[in-house]
C-alpha positions as a Python dict, from the first residue, in 0.01 Angstrom:
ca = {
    (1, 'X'): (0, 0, 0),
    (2, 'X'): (-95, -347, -138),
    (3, 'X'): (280, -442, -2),
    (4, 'X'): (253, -362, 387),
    (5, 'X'): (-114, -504, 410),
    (6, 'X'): (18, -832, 244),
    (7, 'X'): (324, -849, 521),
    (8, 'X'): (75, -720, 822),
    (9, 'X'): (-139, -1056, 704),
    (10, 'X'): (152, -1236, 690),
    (11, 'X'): (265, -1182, 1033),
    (12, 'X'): (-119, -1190, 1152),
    (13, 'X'): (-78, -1530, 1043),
    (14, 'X'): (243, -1603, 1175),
    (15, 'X'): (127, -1479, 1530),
    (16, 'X'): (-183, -1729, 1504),
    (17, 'X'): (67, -1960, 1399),
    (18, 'X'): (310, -1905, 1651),
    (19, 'X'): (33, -1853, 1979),
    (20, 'X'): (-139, -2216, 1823),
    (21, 'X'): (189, -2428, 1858),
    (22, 'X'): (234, -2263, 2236),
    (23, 'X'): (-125, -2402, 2326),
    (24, 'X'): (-93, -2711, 2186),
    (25, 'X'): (275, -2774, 2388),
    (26, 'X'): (149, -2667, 2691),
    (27, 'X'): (-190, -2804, 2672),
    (28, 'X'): (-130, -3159, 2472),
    (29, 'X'): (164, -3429, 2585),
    (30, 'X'): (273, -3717, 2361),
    (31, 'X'): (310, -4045, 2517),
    (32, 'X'): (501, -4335, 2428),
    (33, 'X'): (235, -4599, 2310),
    (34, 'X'): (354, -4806, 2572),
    (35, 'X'): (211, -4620, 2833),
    (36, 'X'): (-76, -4532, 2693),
    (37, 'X'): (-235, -4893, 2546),
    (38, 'X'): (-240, -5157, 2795),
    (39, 'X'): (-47, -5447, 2731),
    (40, 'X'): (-296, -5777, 2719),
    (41, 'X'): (-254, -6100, 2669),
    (42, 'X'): (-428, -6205, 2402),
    (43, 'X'): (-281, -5945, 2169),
    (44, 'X'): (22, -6126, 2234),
    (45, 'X'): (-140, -6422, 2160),
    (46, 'X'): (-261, -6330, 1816),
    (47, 'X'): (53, -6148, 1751),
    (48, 'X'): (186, -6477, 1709),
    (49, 'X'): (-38, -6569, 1409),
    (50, 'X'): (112, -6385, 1122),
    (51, 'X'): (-187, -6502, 914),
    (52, 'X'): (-459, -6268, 785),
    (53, 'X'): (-760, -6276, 956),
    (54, 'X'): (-1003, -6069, 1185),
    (55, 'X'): (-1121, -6102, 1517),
    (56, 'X'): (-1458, -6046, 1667),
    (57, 'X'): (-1510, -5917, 2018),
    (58, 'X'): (-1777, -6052, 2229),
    (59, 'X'): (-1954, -5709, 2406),
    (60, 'X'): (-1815, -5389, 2404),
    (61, 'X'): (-1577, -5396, 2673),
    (62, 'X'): (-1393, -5704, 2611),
    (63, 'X'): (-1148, -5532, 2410),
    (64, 'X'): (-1116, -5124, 2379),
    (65, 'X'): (-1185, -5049, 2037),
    (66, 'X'): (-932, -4816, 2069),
    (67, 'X'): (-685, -5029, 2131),
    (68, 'X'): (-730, -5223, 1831),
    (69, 'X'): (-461, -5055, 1600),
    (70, 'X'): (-219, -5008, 1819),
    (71, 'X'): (-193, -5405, 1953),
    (72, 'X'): (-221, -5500, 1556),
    (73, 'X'): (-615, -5623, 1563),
    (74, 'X'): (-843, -5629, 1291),
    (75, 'X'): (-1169, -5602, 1465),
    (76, 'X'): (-1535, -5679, 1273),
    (77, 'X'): (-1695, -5468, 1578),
    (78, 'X'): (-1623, -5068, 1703),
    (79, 'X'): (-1713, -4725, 1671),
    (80, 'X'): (-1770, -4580, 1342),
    (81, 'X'): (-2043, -4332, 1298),
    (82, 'X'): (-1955, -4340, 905),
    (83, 'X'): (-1986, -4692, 858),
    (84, 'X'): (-2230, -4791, 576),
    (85, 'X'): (-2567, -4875, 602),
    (86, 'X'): (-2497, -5198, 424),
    (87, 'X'): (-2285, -5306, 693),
    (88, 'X'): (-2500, -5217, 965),
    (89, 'X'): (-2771, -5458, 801),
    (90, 'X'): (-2528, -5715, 744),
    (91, 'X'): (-2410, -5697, 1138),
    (92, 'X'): (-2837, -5714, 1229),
    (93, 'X'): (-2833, -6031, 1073),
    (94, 'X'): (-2526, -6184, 1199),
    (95, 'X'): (-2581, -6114, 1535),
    (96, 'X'): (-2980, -6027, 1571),
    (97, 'X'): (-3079, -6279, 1281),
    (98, 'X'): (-3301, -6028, 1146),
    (99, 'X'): (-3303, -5656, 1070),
    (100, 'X'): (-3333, -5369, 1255),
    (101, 'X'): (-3427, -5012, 1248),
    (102, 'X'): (-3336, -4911, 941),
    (103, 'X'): (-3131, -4561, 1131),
    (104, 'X'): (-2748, -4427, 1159),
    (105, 'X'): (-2577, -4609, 1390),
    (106, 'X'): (-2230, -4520, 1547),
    (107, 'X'): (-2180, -4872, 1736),
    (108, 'X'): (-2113, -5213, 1605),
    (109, 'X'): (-2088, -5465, 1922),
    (110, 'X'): (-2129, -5831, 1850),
    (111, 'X'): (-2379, -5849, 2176),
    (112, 'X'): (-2484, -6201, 2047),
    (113, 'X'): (-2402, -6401, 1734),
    (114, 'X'): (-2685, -6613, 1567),
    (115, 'X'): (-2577, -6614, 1232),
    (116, 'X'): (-2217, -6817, 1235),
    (117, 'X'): (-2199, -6847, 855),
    (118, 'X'): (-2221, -6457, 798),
    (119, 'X'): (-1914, -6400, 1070),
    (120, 'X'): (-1708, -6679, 875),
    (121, 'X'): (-1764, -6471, 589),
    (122, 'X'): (-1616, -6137, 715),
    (123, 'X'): (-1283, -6378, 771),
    (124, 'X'): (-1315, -6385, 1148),
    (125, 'X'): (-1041, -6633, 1314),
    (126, 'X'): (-1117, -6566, 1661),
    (127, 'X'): (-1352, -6473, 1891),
    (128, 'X'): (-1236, -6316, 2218),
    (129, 'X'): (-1527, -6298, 2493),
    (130, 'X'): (-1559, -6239, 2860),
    (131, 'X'): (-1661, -6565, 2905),
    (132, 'X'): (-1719, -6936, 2779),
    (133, 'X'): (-1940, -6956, 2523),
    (134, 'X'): (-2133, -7255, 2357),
    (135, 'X'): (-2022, -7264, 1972),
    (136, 'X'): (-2029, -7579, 1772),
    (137, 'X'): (-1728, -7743, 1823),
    (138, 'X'): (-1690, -7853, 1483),
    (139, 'X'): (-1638, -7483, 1371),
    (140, 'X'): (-1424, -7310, 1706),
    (141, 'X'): (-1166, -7445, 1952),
    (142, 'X'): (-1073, -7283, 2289),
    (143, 'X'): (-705, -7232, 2273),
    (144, 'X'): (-622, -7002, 2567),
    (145, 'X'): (-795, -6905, 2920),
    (146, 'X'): (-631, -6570, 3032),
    (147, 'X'): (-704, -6398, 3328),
    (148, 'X'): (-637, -6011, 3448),
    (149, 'X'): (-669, -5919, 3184),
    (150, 'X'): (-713, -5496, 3116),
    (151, 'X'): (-997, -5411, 3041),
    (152, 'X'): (-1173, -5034, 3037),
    (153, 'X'): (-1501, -4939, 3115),
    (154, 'X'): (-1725, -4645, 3060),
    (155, 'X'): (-1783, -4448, 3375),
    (156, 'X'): (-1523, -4703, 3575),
    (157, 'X'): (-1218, -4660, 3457),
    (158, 'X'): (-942, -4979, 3405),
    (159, 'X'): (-1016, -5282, 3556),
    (160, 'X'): (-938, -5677, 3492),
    (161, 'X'): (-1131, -5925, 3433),
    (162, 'X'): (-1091, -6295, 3253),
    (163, 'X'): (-1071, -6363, 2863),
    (164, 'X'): (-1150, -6655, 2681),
    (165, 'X'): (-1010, -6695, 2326),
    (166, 'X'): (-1171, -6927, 2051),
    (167, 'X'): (-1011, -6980, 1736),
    (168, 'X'): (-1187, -7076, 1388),
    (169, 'X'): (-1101, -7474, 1258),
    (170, 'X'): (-1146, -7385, 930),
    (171, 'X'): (-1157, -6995, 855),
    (172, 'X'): (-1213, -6922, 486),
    (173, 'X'): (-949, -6659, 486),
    (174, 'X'): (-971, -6341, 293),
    (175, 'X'): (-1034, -6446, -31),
    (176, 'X'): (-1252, -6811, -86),
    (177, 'X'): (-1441, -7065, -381),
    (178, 'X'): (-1816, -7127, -356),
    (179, 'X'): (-2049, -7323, -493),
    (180, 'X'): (-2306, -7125, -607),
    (181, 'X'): (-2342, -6749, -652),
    (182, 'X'): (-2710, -6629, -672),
    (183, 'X'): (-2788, -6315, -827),
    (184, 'X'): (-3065, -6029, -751),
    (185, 'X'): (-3109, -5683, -862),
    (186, 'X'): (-3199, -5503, -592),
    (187, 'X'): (-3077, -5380, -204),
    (188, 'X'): (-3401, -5544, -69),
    (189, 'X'): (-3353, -5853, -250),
    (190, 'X'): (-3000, -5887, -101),
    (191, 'X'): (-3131, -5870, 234),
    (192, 'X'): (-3437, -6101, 145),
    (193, 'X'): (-3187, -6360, 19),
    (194, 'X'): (-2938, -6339, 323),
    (195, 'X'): (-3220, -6373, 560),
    (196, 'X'): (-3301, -6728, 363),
    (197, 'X'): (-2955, -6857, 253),
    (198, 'X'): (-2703, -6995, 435),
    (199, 'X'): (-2340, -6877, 310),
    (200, 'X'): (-2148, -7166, 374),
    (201, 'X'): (-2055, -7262, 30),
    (202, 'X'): (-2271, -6988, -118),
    (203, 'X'): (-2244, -6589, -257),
    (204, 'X'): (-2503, -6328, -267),
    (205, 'X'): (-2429, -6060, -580),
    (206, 'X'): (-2598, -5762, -701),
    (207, 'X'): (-2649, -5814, -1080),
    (208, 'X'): (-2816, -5655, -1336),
    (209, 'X'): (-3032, -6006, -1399),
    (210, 'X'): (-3117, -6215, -1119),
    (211, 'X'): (-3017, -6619, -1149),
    (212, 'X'): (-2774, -6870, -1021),
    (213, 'X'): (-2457, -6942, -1109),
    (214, 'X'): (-2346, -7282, -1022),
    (215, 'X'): (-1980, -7448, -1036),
    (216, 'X'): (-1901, -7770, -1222),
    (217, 'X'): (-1645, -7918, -1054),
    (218, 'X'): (-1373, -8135, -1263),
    (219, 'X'): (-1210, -8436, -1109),
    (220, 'X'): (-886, -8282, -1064),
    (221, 'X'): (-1020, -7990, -912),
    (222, 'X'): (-936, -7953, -526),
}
């Protein structure tokens, strides 16, 4: 009857049910986090910014991107193969100064960083990189030197090696005024105008009519 074929389902699925959760004790072991994410330095060291703000890694390696959550880092780089394609033009231009193929990508590493103005933009605070770099010292500080400091590699395993953490002078912080916002209508023109404009004190919109918008500051404005 309708009645015994329901309950022989049911406790088909129960079985599966039942045989699953075995597997998966036997098979699967939760950790504490502690022993799984390797305690660094410099998380520590951000940790003690309670601040928004997010941090850019110099190379892959220099801190696990999947360590990120779990030591309370907002990274700009990682591994996202659903990231949009927006973003990976953006990350061209910060770091390559000019586009690249226009293709899927699962991997944003900041390998090299030529456009300063564009990371400033994403709200980036500090840069953490295996080693010193030359960054106008008007814009970045070095605040901390660690060394031994965990780091994993593909095909090697854990290993140490030095860190050097620079911190932003003036970071613009999540939310910030400009000066002029400049309007285009198109994808292509967005590009075309982030390859020419520096975005210091400037913003680059979509709109359905292209122009510029332009703040009149009062005196008592600060």
């Amino acid at each position: 009857s309708d009645l015994w074929r329901m309950l022989l389902c049911a406790v088909a699925v129960l079985l599966v049910a039942i045989e699953g959760g075995y597997y998966a004790r036997r098979y699967l072991a939760m950790l504490p986090k502690d022993e799984v994410v390797a305690h660094t330095d410099y998380a520590s060291l951000l940790a003690q910014d309670r601040a928004l703000f997010r941090v850019a890694p110099l190379g892959r390696m220099t801190i696990n991107y999947g360590w990120a959550a779990a030591q309370g880092l907002q990274l700009v780089a990682g591994y996202d193969p659903y990231s949009l394609r927006h973003y990976g033009s953006y990350f061209d231009l910060m770091t390559l100064g000019h586009l690249g193929p226009d293709e899927p990508r699962p991997w944003f590493d900041v390998d090299q960083l030529t456009r300063v103005d564009l990371l400033e933009a994403l709200n980036v605070k500090y840069l953490v990189a295996p080693q010193r770099l030359q960054l106008p010292d008007d814009r970045f500080e070095l605040v901390s030197e660690l060394i031994d400091q965990p780091r994993f590699t593909f095909y090697d395993g854990l290993s140490k090696a030095p860190v050097f953490v620079y911190r932003h002078r003036h970071p613009h912080g999540r939310a910030f005024w400009v000066r002029e916002v400049i309007g285009v209508q198109s994808d292509a023109a967005v590009l075309r105008t982030l390859q020419q404009q520096p975005l210091d004190e400037s913003a680059v919109v979509q709109l359905t009519a292209a122009g510029r918008l332009r703040s009149r500051p009062s005196q008592g404005d600060r």
